[in-house]
């Protein structure tokens, strides 16, 4: 539902003028009832605006999270390709860990210089 599909709002109800009729209703009673309707419409309009804004925030959040997932998927694929050559039987020891940490530091330094190490 969008704002254009709503026929009434609190202003239209407030400004509505009825033509008098000989067999008409008590104007004070009609005004009191319309005041209740206006109060409901004001609450409805506020709820509608708040809900619309909240939906927009959620949609923005979902868009950002989808972008994060895409980025992580690409990063995962890159890392998977890098460790593909490691055999399960390879022993992990301190020197291997130190080499990996050193490589990571060197790659970070290259990224800071604007060089993509995967392109070298």
Coordinates of C-alpha atoms in Angstrom, one line a residue, residues 99-113 115 117:
X99 CA 56.5 -18.2 7.2
X100 CA 52.8 -17.8 6.9
X101 CA 52.8 -14.8 9.3
X102 CA 55.7 -13.3 7.4
X103 CA 54.0 -13.7 4.0
X104 CA 50.9 -12.1 5.5
X105 CA 52.9 -9.1 6.7
X106 CA 54.6 -8.8 3.3
X107 CA 51.2 -9.0 1.5
X108 CA 49.8 -6.3 3.7
X109 CA 52.7 -4.0 3.0
X110 CA 52.2 -4.6 -0.8
X111 CA 48.5 -3.8 -0.5
X112 CA 49.4 -0.5 1.3
X113 CA 51.7 0.3 -1.6
X115 CA 50.1 -3.7 -5.3
X117 CA 50.1 -9.7 -4.5

